[in-house]
């Protein structure tokens, strides 16, 4: 049997609807375990729900990805010393002010104000799907355009450029992309964002980036490179994650018609369904990597300063200590204590937006196309097993 020390990360799935089997083996046998990373280094894999939350909420674990000892999840990485940092790579005390600067853009109240526009976008994309050929590709027709249009409008990014940044985002996220190509894609999108912000500076418009220019100038802290880093983060995170959740959740609903029937009968339960889908899929699994900066014991294991840690959210969200019958999809579970959005000070900034987009899509899609069905066997669907954010490249559907 393979020893824990020989396990390599990332680990391989055998079922598209479940974590790698090794996650359960580690979680139940040695919940804080050493794994080998793609660059040959090692890190601790933390797999139990309680322990993952501990790591993500303790300042003895750093999010500074520019630190030379930070665990690298792809060969070569693509961040370098001197890169403009974003809030997800900052620790206290820098992190708090950076997050607070844009937190007001993602409040529940501001998201609710966007609801009518998001509904218009969803309806227009479903119109296009219905007017197109059968079978249609739900990724191309709905899952990707909806969050892309929303985040573009919020930021003030021309949606006409979406193919450009989606191509480069895909290059960054594929594990097999050579380091130099990943770096080039990163710099291309970052440069695009800096150029766009430069155009806004003379007369800042009433969009998120424009409002940040005005606000930061008033505070005397405006730097184009810093805002470009923030814009880059919001653009990439704001469309890629929700797009994958839409397509994966659609598959899960269609494979579990009894679950779908619940929200069809009572749309008031759709938000519970959103939470369960987030837990069930946990598409961003190891973005919560950390570097230990002070010796600490987690789950009975001493982790020393300078050692890398992978807080595996997918393993945590299938932990039977936290969720009854965790491998079963149960949209009435009501378990909002999942860690699909992370936990602690770095918890996902855009979670209110993501929840609303998913709620509107689920309610509208299955109401308007009640006979929606998969147009290919599940075994033939192109799941993103080769990417750092799980999802589907295409989803053929018919009706």
CSV table of C-alpha atoms in Angstrom, one decimal:
chain,number,residue,atom,x,y,z
A,1,UNK,CA,0.0,0.0,0.0
A,2,UNK,CA,1.3,3.5,-0.8
A,3,UNK,CA,2.6,5.3,2.2
A,4,UNK,CA,1.3,8.7,3.2
A,5,UNK,CA,4.7,10.2,2.5
A,6,UNK,CA,4.6,8.9,-1.1
A,7,UNK,CA,1.2,10.4,-1.9
A,8,UNK,CA,1.3,13.1,-4.6
A,9,UNK,CA,-0.8,16.2,-4.9
A,10,UNK,CA,-3.1,16.9,-6.7
A,11,UNK,CA,-4.8,13.5,-6.3
A,12,UNK,CA,-6.8,11.7,-8.9
A,13,UNK,CA,-10.6,11.3,-9.0
A,14,UNK,CA,-12.2,8.1,-10.0
A,15,UNK,CA,-15.7,9.5,-10.0
A,16,UNK,CA,-16.6,13.0,-11.3
A,17,UNK,CA,-19.1,13.4,-8.4
A,18,UNK,CA,-16.8,12.6,-5.6
A,19,UNK,CA,-13.4,13.7,-4.2
A,20,UNK,CA,-10.3,11.6,-4.9
A,21,UNK,CA,-10.6,8.3,-2.8
A,22,UNK,CA,-7.4,9.2,-1.2
A,23,UNK,CA,-9.1,12.2,0.6
A,24,UNK,CA,-11.2,9.8,2.6
A,25,UNK,CA,-8.3,7.5,3.3
A,26,UNK,CA,-6.3,10.3,4.7
A,27,UNK,CA,-9.1,12.0,6.6
A,28,UNK,CA,-10.0,8.8,8.3
A,29,UNK,CA,-6.6,7.3,8.8
A,30,UNK,CA,-4.1,10.2,9.2
A,31,UNK,CA,-6.1,13.5,8.9
A,32,UNK,CA,-3.0,15.7,8.8
A,33,UNK,CA,-0.7,14.0,6.4
A,34,UNK,CA,2.4,14.8,4.4
A,35,UNK,CA,2.0,15.0,0.6
A,36,UNK,CA,4.4,15.6,-2.3
A,37,UNK,CA,3.8,18.7,-4.4
A,38,UNK,CA,4.3,19.0,-8.2
A,39,UNK,CA,7.6,20.8,-7.7
A,40,UNK,CA,9.0,18.1,-5.5
A,41,UNK,CA,8.4,19.9,-2.3
A,42,UNK,CA,6.1,18.7,0.6
A,43,UNK,CA,3.2,20.1,2.5
A,44,UNK,CA,0.7,19.0,5.1
A,45,UNK,CA,-2.7,18.0,3.8
A,46,UNK,CA,-5.4,19.0,6.4
A,47,UNK,CA,-8.6,17.1,5.7
A,48,UNK,CA,-11.1,17.3,8.6
A,49,UNK,CA,-13.7,20.0,8.7
A,50,UNK,CA,-12.8,21.3,12.1
A,51,UNK,CA,-9.1,21.4,11.3
A,52,UNK,CA,-9.5,23.1,8.0
A,53,UNK,CA,-11.5,25.9,9.7
A,54,UNK,CA,-8.7,26.2,12.3
A,55,UNK,CA,-6.0,26.6,9.6
A,56,UNK,CA,-8.1,29.2,7.7
A,57,UNK,CA,-8.9,31.3,10.8
A,58,UNK,CA,-5.5,31.3,12.6
A,59,UNK,CA,-2.9,34.0,11.9
A,60,UNK,CA,-0.1,31.5,12.4
A,61,UNK,CA,-0.9,30.4,8.8
A,62,UNK,CA,0.1,32.9,6.2
A,63,UNK,CA,-1.5,33.5,2.8
A,64,UNK,CA,1.6,35.2,1.4
A,65,UNK,CA,2.1,33.4,-1.9
A,66,UNK,CA,5.3,35.3,-2.7
A,67,UNK,CA,7.1,33.8,0.3
A,68,UNK,CA,9.7,31.4,-1.1
A,69,UNK,CA,8.5,28.6,1.1
A,70,UNK,CA,4.8,28.9,0.2
A,71,UNK,CA,3.5,25.6,-1.2
A,72,UNK,CA,3.4,25.6,-5.0
A,73,UNK,CA,0.5,23.7,-6.5
A,74,UNK,CA,1.7,23.8,-10.1
A,75,UNK,CA,5.1,23.3,-11.5
A,76,UNK,CA,7.0,26.6,-11.7
A,77,UNK,CA,4.1,28.6,-10.2
A,78,UNK,CA,3.6,31.9,-11.8
A,79,UNK,CA,3.9,34.5,-9.1
A,80,UNK,CA,7.2,36.3,-8.6
A,81,UNK,CA,8.7,38.5,-6.0
A,82,UNK,CA,7.7,42.1,-6.9
A,83,UNK,CA,4.3,41.2,-8.3
A,84,UNK,CA,1.6,43.5,-7.1
A,85,UNK,CA,-0.1,41.7,-4.4
A,86,UNK,CA,-3.9,41.2,-4.1
A,87,UNK,CA,-5.9,40.8,-0.9
A,88,UNK,CA,-5.9,37.0,-1.1
A,89,UNK,CA,-2.1,37.0,-0.8
A,90,UNK,CA,-2.0,39.5,2.2
A,91,UNK,CA,-1.9,38.9,5.9
A,92,UNK,CA,-2.9,41.2,8.7
A,93,UNK,CA,-2.5,44.1,9.1
A,94,UNK,CA,-2.4,44.8,5.3
A,95,UNK,CA,-5.2,42.4,4.5
A,96,UNK,CA,-8.0,44.2,6.4
A,97,UNK,CA,-7.8,47.6,4.7
A,98,UNK,CA,-7.4,46.0,1.2
A,99,UNK,CA,-10.5,43.9,1.7
A,100,UNK,CA,-12.5,46.7,3.3
A,101,UNK,CA,-11.7,49.0,0.3
A,102,UNK,CA,-14.0,46.9,-2.0
A,103,UNK,CA,-16.2,45.1,0.6
A,104,UNK,CA,-18.9,47.7,0.2
A,105,UNK,CA,-19.3,46.7,-3.5
A,106,UNK,CA,-20.4,43.2,-2.5
A,107,UNK,CA,-22.9,43.8,0.4
A,108,UNK,CA,-26.3,41.9,0.4
A,109,UNK,CA,-28.0,45.3,-0.3
A,110,UNK,CA,-25.9,46.1,-3.3
A,111,UNK,CA,-26.3,42.6,-4.7
A,112,UNK,CA,-30.1,42.8,-4.3
A,113,UNK,CA,-30.0,46.0,-6.3
A,114,UNK,CA,-28.4,43.9,-9.1
A,115,UNK,CA,-31.1,41.2,-9.0
A,116,UNK,CA,-33.3,42.7,-11.8
A,117,UNK,CA,-30.3,43.1,-14.2
A,118,UNK,CA,-29.1,39.5,-13.4
A,119,UNK,CA,-32.5,38.2,-14.1
A,120,UNK,CA,-32.5,40.0,-17.5
A,121,UNK,CA,-29.2,38.5,-18.4
A,122,UNK,CA,-30.3,35.0,-17.5
A,123,UNK,CA,-33.5,35.3,-19.4
A,124,UNK,CA,-31.7,36.7,-22.5
A,125,UNK,CA,-29.2,33.8,-22.4
A,126,UNK,CA,-32.0,31.2,-22.1
A,127,UNK,CA,-33.8,32.9,-25.0
A,128,UNK,CA,-30.6,32.4,-27.1
A,129,UNK,CA,-30.3,28.8,-26.0
A,130,UNK,CA,-33.9,28.1,-27.0
A,131,UNK,CA,-33.4,29.9,-30.3
A,132,UNK,CA,-30.3,27.9,-31.1
A,133,UNK,CA,-29.7,24.4,-32.3
A,134,UNK,CA,-30.5,21.2,-30.4
A,135,UNK,CA,-28.5,19.9,-28.6
A,136,UNK,CA,-27.1,23.1,-27.2
A,137,UNK,CA,-24.0,23.7,-25.1
A,138,UNK,CA,-25.1,25.0,-21.7
A,139,UNK,CA,-21.6,26.2,-20.9
A,140,UNK,CA,-21.3,28.4,-23.9
A,141,UNK,CA,-25.0,29.5,-23.9
A,142,UNK,CA,-25.6,30.1,-20.2
A,143,UNK,CA,-23.1,29.0,-17.6
A,144,UNK,CA,-20.2,31.1,-18.8
A,145,UNK,CA,-22.0,34.2,-20.2
A,146,UNK,CA,-24.1,34.9,-17.1
A,147,UNK,CA,-21.3,35.5,-14.5
A,148,UNK,CA,-19.0,37.0,-17.2
A,149,UNK,CA,-21.6,39.6,-18.2
A,150,UNK,CA,-22.4,40.4,-14.5
A,151,UNK,CA,-18.8,40.9,-13.4
A,152,UNK,CA,-17.9,42.8,-16.6
A,153,UNK,CA,-20.8,45.2,-16.0
A,154,UNK,CA,-19.8,45.6,-12.3
A,155,UNK,CA,-16.2,46.3,-13.1
A,156,UNK,CA,-16.8,48.3,-16.2
A,157,UNK,CA,-14.9,45.8,-18.4
A,158,UNK,CA,-16.2,45.6,-22.0
A,159,UNK,CA,-17.9,42.2,-22.5
A,160,UNK,CA,-16.7,42.3,-26.1
A,161,UNK,CA,-13.3,41.3,-24.7
A,162,UNK,CA,-14.6,38.2,-22.8
A,163,UNK,CA,-13.1,35.7,-25.3
A,164,UNK,CA,-9.7,37.3,-24.7
A,165,UNK,CA,-9.7,37.1,-21.0
A,166,UNK,CA,-11.4,33.7,-20.8
A,167,UNK,CA,-8.8,32.1,-23.1
A,168,UNK,CA,-6.0,33.5,-20.9
A,169,UNK,CA,-7.8,32.5,-17.7
A,170,UNK,CA,-8.0,28.9,-19.0
A,171,UNK,CA,-4.3,28.9,-19.6
A,172,UNK,CA,-3.6,30.0,-16.1
A,173,UNK,CA,-5.9,27.4,-14.5
A,174,UNK,CA,-4.8,24.3,-16.5
A,175,UNK,CA,-2.2,22.4,-14.5
A,176,UNK,CA,-0.4,21.2,-17.6
A,177,UNK,CA,0.3,24.7,-18.9
A,178,UNK,CA,4.0,25.3,-19.1
A,179,UNK,CA,5.3,27.8,-16.4
A,180,UNK,CA,6.3,30.4,-19.0
A,181,UNK,CA,2.9,30.3,-20.7
A,182,UNK,CA,1.1,30.5,-17.4
A,183,UNK,CA,3.2,33.5,-16.5
A,184,UNK,CA,2.5,35.1,-19.9
A,185,UNK,CA,-1.2,34.6,-19.5
A,186,UNK,CA,-1.1,36.2,-16.1
A,187,UNK,CA,0.8,39.2,-17.3
A,188,UNK,CA,-1.5,39.6,-20.3
A,189,UNK,CA,-4.6,39.9,-18.3
A,190,UNK,CA,-3.0,42.1,-15.6
A,191,UNK,CA,-1.7,44.4,-18.4
A,192,UNK,CA,-5.1,44.5,-20.0
A,193,UNK,CA,-6.6,45.5,-16.7
A,194,UNK,CA,-4.0,48.2,-16.1
A,195,UNK,CA,-4.6,49.7,-19.6
A,196,UNK,CA,-8.4,49.7,-19.0
A,197,UNK,CA,-8.0,51.5,-15.6
A,198,UNK,CA,-5.7,54.1,-17.3
A,199,UNK,CA,-8.5,54.9,-19.7
A,200,UNK,CA,-10.9,55.4,-16.8
A,201,UNK,CA,-8.6,57.8,-14.8
A,202,UNK,CA,-9.4,61.0,-16.7
A,203,UNK,CA,-13.1,60.7,-16.1
A,204,UNK,CA,-13.8,57.8,-13.7
A,205,UNK,CA,-17.2,56.2,-14.6
A,206,UNK,CA,-19.8,55.0,-12.1
A,207,UNK,CA,-18.6,51.4,-12.1
A,208,UNK,CA,-16.6,49.5,-9.5
A,209,UNK,CA,-13.2,50.4,-10.9
A,210,UNK,CA,-14.2,54.0,-11.5
A,211,UNK,CA,-15.5,54.3,-7.9
A,212,UNK,CA,-12.3,52.9,-6.6
A,213,UNK,CA,-10.2,55.4,-8.5
A,214,UNK,CA,-12.2,58.3,-6.9
A,215,UNK,CA,-12.2,56.8,-3.4
A,216,UNK,CA,-8.5,55.9,-3.4
A,217,UNK,CA,-7.5,59.3,-4.8
A,218,UNK,CA,-9.5,61.0,-2.0
A,219,UNK,CA,-7.6,58.8,0.5
A,220,UNK,CA,-4.3,59.6,-1.1
A,221,UNK,CA,-3.6,55.9,-1.7
A,222,UNK,CA,-4.4,55.5,-5.4
A,223,UNK,CA,-1.9,53.4,-7.4
A,224,UNK,CA,-2.9,52.1,-10.8
A,225,UNK,CA,-0.9,48.8,-10.4
A,226,UNK,CA,-2.6,48.0,-7.1
A,227,UNK,CA,-6.1,48.6,-8.5
A,228,UNK,CA,-5.2,46.5,-11.6
A,229,UNK,CA,-4.3,43.7,-9.3
A,230,UNK,CA,-7.7,43.9,-7.5
A,231,UNK,CA,-9.5,44.2,-10.9
A,232,UNK,CA,-7.6,41.1,-12.2
A,233,UNK,CA,-8.6,39.1,-9.1
A,234,UNK,CA,-12.3,40.1,-9.3
A,235,UNK,CA,-12.5,39.5,-13.0
A,236,UNK,CA,-11.0,36.0,-13.0
A,237,UNK,CA,-12.7,34.9,-9.8
A,238,UNK,CA,-16.0,36.5,-10.7
A,239,UNK,CA,-16.7,34.5,-13.8
A,240,UNK,CA,-14.8,31.2,-13.7
A,241,UNK,CA,-16.1,29.9,-10.4
A,242,UNK,CA,-19.8,30.6,-10.8
A,243,UNK,CA,-19.7,29.4,-14.4
A,244,UNK,CA,-18.4,26.0,-13.3
A,245,UNK,CA,-21.0,25.8,-10.5
A,246,UNK,CA,-23.8,26.5,-12.9
A,247,UNK,CA,-22.8,23.6,-15.3
A,248,UNK,CA,-21.9,21.1,-12.5
A,249,UNK,CA,-25.1,21.8,-10.6
A,250,UNK,CA,-27.2,21.4,-13.7
A,251,UNK,CA,-25.8,17.9,-14.1
A,252,UNK,CA,-26.4,17.1,-10.5
A,253,UNK,CA,-30.0,18.3,-10.7
A,254,UNK,CA,-30.7,16.3,-13.9
A,255,UNK,CA,-29.1,13.1,-12.3
A,256,UNK,CA,-31.2,13.6,-9.2
A,257,UNK,CA,-34.8,14.5,-10.4
A,258,UNK,CA,-36.2,14.0,-6.9
A,259,UNK,CA,-34.0,16.9,-5.7
A,260,UNK,CA,-34.9,19.0,-8.7
A,261,UNK,CA,-38.6,18.4,-8.0
A,262,UNK,CA,-38.2,20.0,-4.5
A,263,UNK,CA,-37.2,23.4,-5.9
A,264,UNK,CA,-39.7,23.2,-8.7
A,265,UNK,CA,-42.4,22.8,-6.2
A,266,UNK,CA,-41.0,25.3,-3.8
A,267,UNK,CA,-38.6,28.0,-5.1
A,268,UNK,CA,-38.2,29.1,-1.5
A,269,UNK,CA,-35.9,26.1,-1.1
A,270,UNK,CA,-33.5,27.2,-3.9
A,271,UNK,CA,-31.1,29.0,-1.6
A,272,UNK,CA,-30.8,25.8,0.4
A,273,UNK,CA,-30.1,24.0,-2.8
A,274,UNK,CA,-27.4,26.5,-3.6
A,275,UNK,CA,-25.6,25.8,-0.3
A,276,UNK,CA,-25.8,22.1,-0.8
A,277,UNK,CA,-24.4,22.3,-4.4
A,278,UNK,CA,-21.5,24.5,-3.1
A,279,UNK,CA,-20.8,21.9,-0.4
A,280,UNK,CA,-21.2,18.9,-2.7
A,281,UNK,CA,-18.9,20.2,-5.5
A,282,UNK,CA,-16.4,22.4,-3.6
A,283,UNK,CA,-14.8,23.3,-7.0
A,284,UNK,CA,-12.0,25.4,-5.6
A,285,UNK,CA,-10.4,22.9,-3.4
A,286,UNK,CA,-6.8,23.8,-2.6
A,287,UNK,CA,-6.8,27.6,-3.2
A,288,UNK,CA,-6.7,27.7,0.6
A,289,UNK,CA,-3.0,26.7,0.7
A,290,UNK,CA,-1.1,28.4,3.6
A,291,UNK,CA,2.4,28.7,5.0
A,292,UNK,CA,2.9,28.0,8.7
A,293,UNK,CA,4.8,30.9,10.3
A,294,UNK,CA,4.7,29.7,13.9
A,295,UNK,CA,4.8,26.2,15.3
A,296,UNK,CA,1.2,25.0,16.0
A,297,UNK,CA,-0.5,21.7,16.6
A,298,UNK,CA,-3.5,20.9,14.3
A,299,UNK,CA,-5.4,17.6,14.6
A,300,UNK,CA,-2.8,16.2,16.9
A,301,UNK,CA,0.0,16.9,14.5
A,302,UNK,CA,2.8,19.5,15.1
A,303,UNK,CA,3.2,21.7,12.1
A,304,UNK,CA,6.4,23.8,12.2
A,305,UNK,CA,7.1,27.3,11.0
A,306,UNK,CA,8.2,27.2,7.4
A,307,UNK,CA,6.1,24.2,6.4
A,308,UNK,CA,3.3,24.4,3.8
A,309,UNK,CA,-0.3,23.4,4.5
A,310,UNK,CA,-3.1,22.5,2.1
A,311,UNK,CA,-6.5,23.0,3.8
A,312,UNK,CA,-8.5,20.7,1.6
A,313,UNK,CA,-12.0,22.1,1.5
A,314,UNK,CA,-13.4,19.2,-0.6
A,315,UNK,CA,-12.3,16.7,2.0
A,316,UNK,CA,-13.7,18.9,4.8
A,317,UNK,CA,-17.0,19.3,3.1
A,318,UNK,CA,-17.4,15.5,2.8
A,319,UNK,CA,-16.4,14.9,6.5
A,320,UNK,CA,-19.0,12.8,8.2
A,321,UNK,CA,-18.2,14.5,11.5
A,322,UNK,CA,-19.6,17.7,10.1
A,323,UNK,CA,-22.3,16.4,7.7
A,324,UNK,CA,-24.5,13.4,8.0
A,325,UNK,CA,-24.3,11.1,5.0
A,326,UNK,CA,-21.9,13.6,3.3
A,327,UNK,CA,-21.6,11.9,-0.1
A,328,UNK,CA,-25.4,12.1,-0.7
A,329,UNK,CA,-26.8,15.2,-2.4
A,330,UNK,CA,-29.5,16.6,-0.1
A,331,UNK,CA,-30.7,20.1,-1.0
A,332,UNK,CA,-32.8,20.2,2.2
A,333,UNK,CA,-29.7,19.6,4.4
A,334,UNK,CA,-29.5,23.3,5.4
A,335,UNK,CA,-25.8,23.0,6.1
A,336,UNK,CA,-24.4,26.5,5.7
A,337,UNK,CA,-21.3,25.7,7.7
A,338,UNK,CA,-19.5,24.3,4.6
A,339,UNK,CA,-16.1,25.8,3.6
A,340,UNK,CA,-16.7,26.1,-0.2
A,341,UNK,CA,-16.1,29.8,0.2
A,342,UNK,CA,-13.3,29.3,2.6
A,343,UNK,CA,-13.4,30.5,6.2
A,344,UNK,CA,-12.1,33.2,8.4
A,345,UNK,CA,-10.7,36.6,7.2
A,346,UNK,CA,-10.1,35.4,3.6
A,347,UNK,CA,-13.6,34.0,3.1
A,348,UNK,CA,-14.8,34.7,-0.5
A,349,UNK,CA,-15.6,38.3,-1.0
A,350,UNK,CA,-18.1,37.6,-3.8
A,351,UNK,CA,-20.1,34.9,-2.1
A,352,UNK,CA,-23.3,37.0,-1.9
A,353,UNK,CA,-23.1,37.6,-5.7
A,354,UNK,CA,-22.4,33.9,-6.4
A,355,UNK,CA,-25.4,32.8,-4.3
A,356,UNK,CA,-27.7,35.2,-6.1
A,357,UNK,CA,-26.5,34.2,-9.6
A,358,UNK,CA,-27.0,30.5,-8.8
A,359,UNK,CA,-30.4,31.1,-7.3
A,360,UNK,CA,-31.6,33.0,-10.3
A,361,UNK,CA,-30.2,30.6,-12.8
A,362,UNK,CA,-31.6,27.5,-11.1
A,363,UNK,CA,-35.1,29.0,-10.6
A,364,UNK,CA,-35.3,30.4,-14.2
A,365,UNK,CA,-33.6,27.6,-16.1
A,366,UNK,CA,-35.9,24.8,-14.8
A,367,UNK,CA,-39.0,26.9,-14.9
A,368,UNK,CA,-38.5,28.0,-18.5
A,369,UNK,CA,-37.1,24.7,-19.8
A,370,UNK,CA,-38.9,22.1,-17.6
A,371,UNK,CA,-37.9,19.3,-20.0
A,372,UNK,CA,-34.2,20.1,-20.0
A,373,UNK,CA,-32.2,16.9,-20.3
A,374,UNK,CA,-28.6,15.8,-20.8
A,375,UNK,CA,-27.7,15.2,-24.5
A,376,UNK,CA,-24.7,12.9,-23.7
A,377,UNK,CA,-24.0,10.2,-21.2
A,378,UNK,CA,-22.4,11.5,-18.0
A,379,UNK,CA,-19.3,9.3,-18.7
A,380,UNK,CA,-18.8,11.3,-21.9
A,381,UNK,CA,-18.9,14.7,-20.3
A,382,UNK,CA,-15.6,16.7,-20.4
A,383,UNK,CA,-15.0,17.4,-16.7
A,384,UNK,CA,-12.1,19.6,-15.9
A,385,UNK,CA,-9.9,17.0,-14.2
A,386,UNK,CA,-6.9,18.9,-15.5
A,387,UNK,CA,-7.7,22.3,-14.0
A,388,UNK,CA,-7.3,23.9,-10.6
A,389,UNK,CA,-11.0,24.9,-10.6
A,390,UNK,CA,-13.2,22.0,-11.2
A,391,UNK,CA,-16.0,22.2,-13.8
A,392,UNK,CA,-17.1,21.2,-17.3
A,393,UNK,CA,-15.6,22.4,-20.6
A,394,UNK,CA,-19.0,21.7,-22.4
A,395,UNK,CA,-22.4,20.5,-21.3
A,396,UNK,CA,-24.6,19.3,-24.2
A,397,UNK,CA,-28.3,19.6,-23.3
A,398,UNK,CA,-31.6,19.2,-25.1
A,399,UNK,CA,-35.3,19.8,-24.3
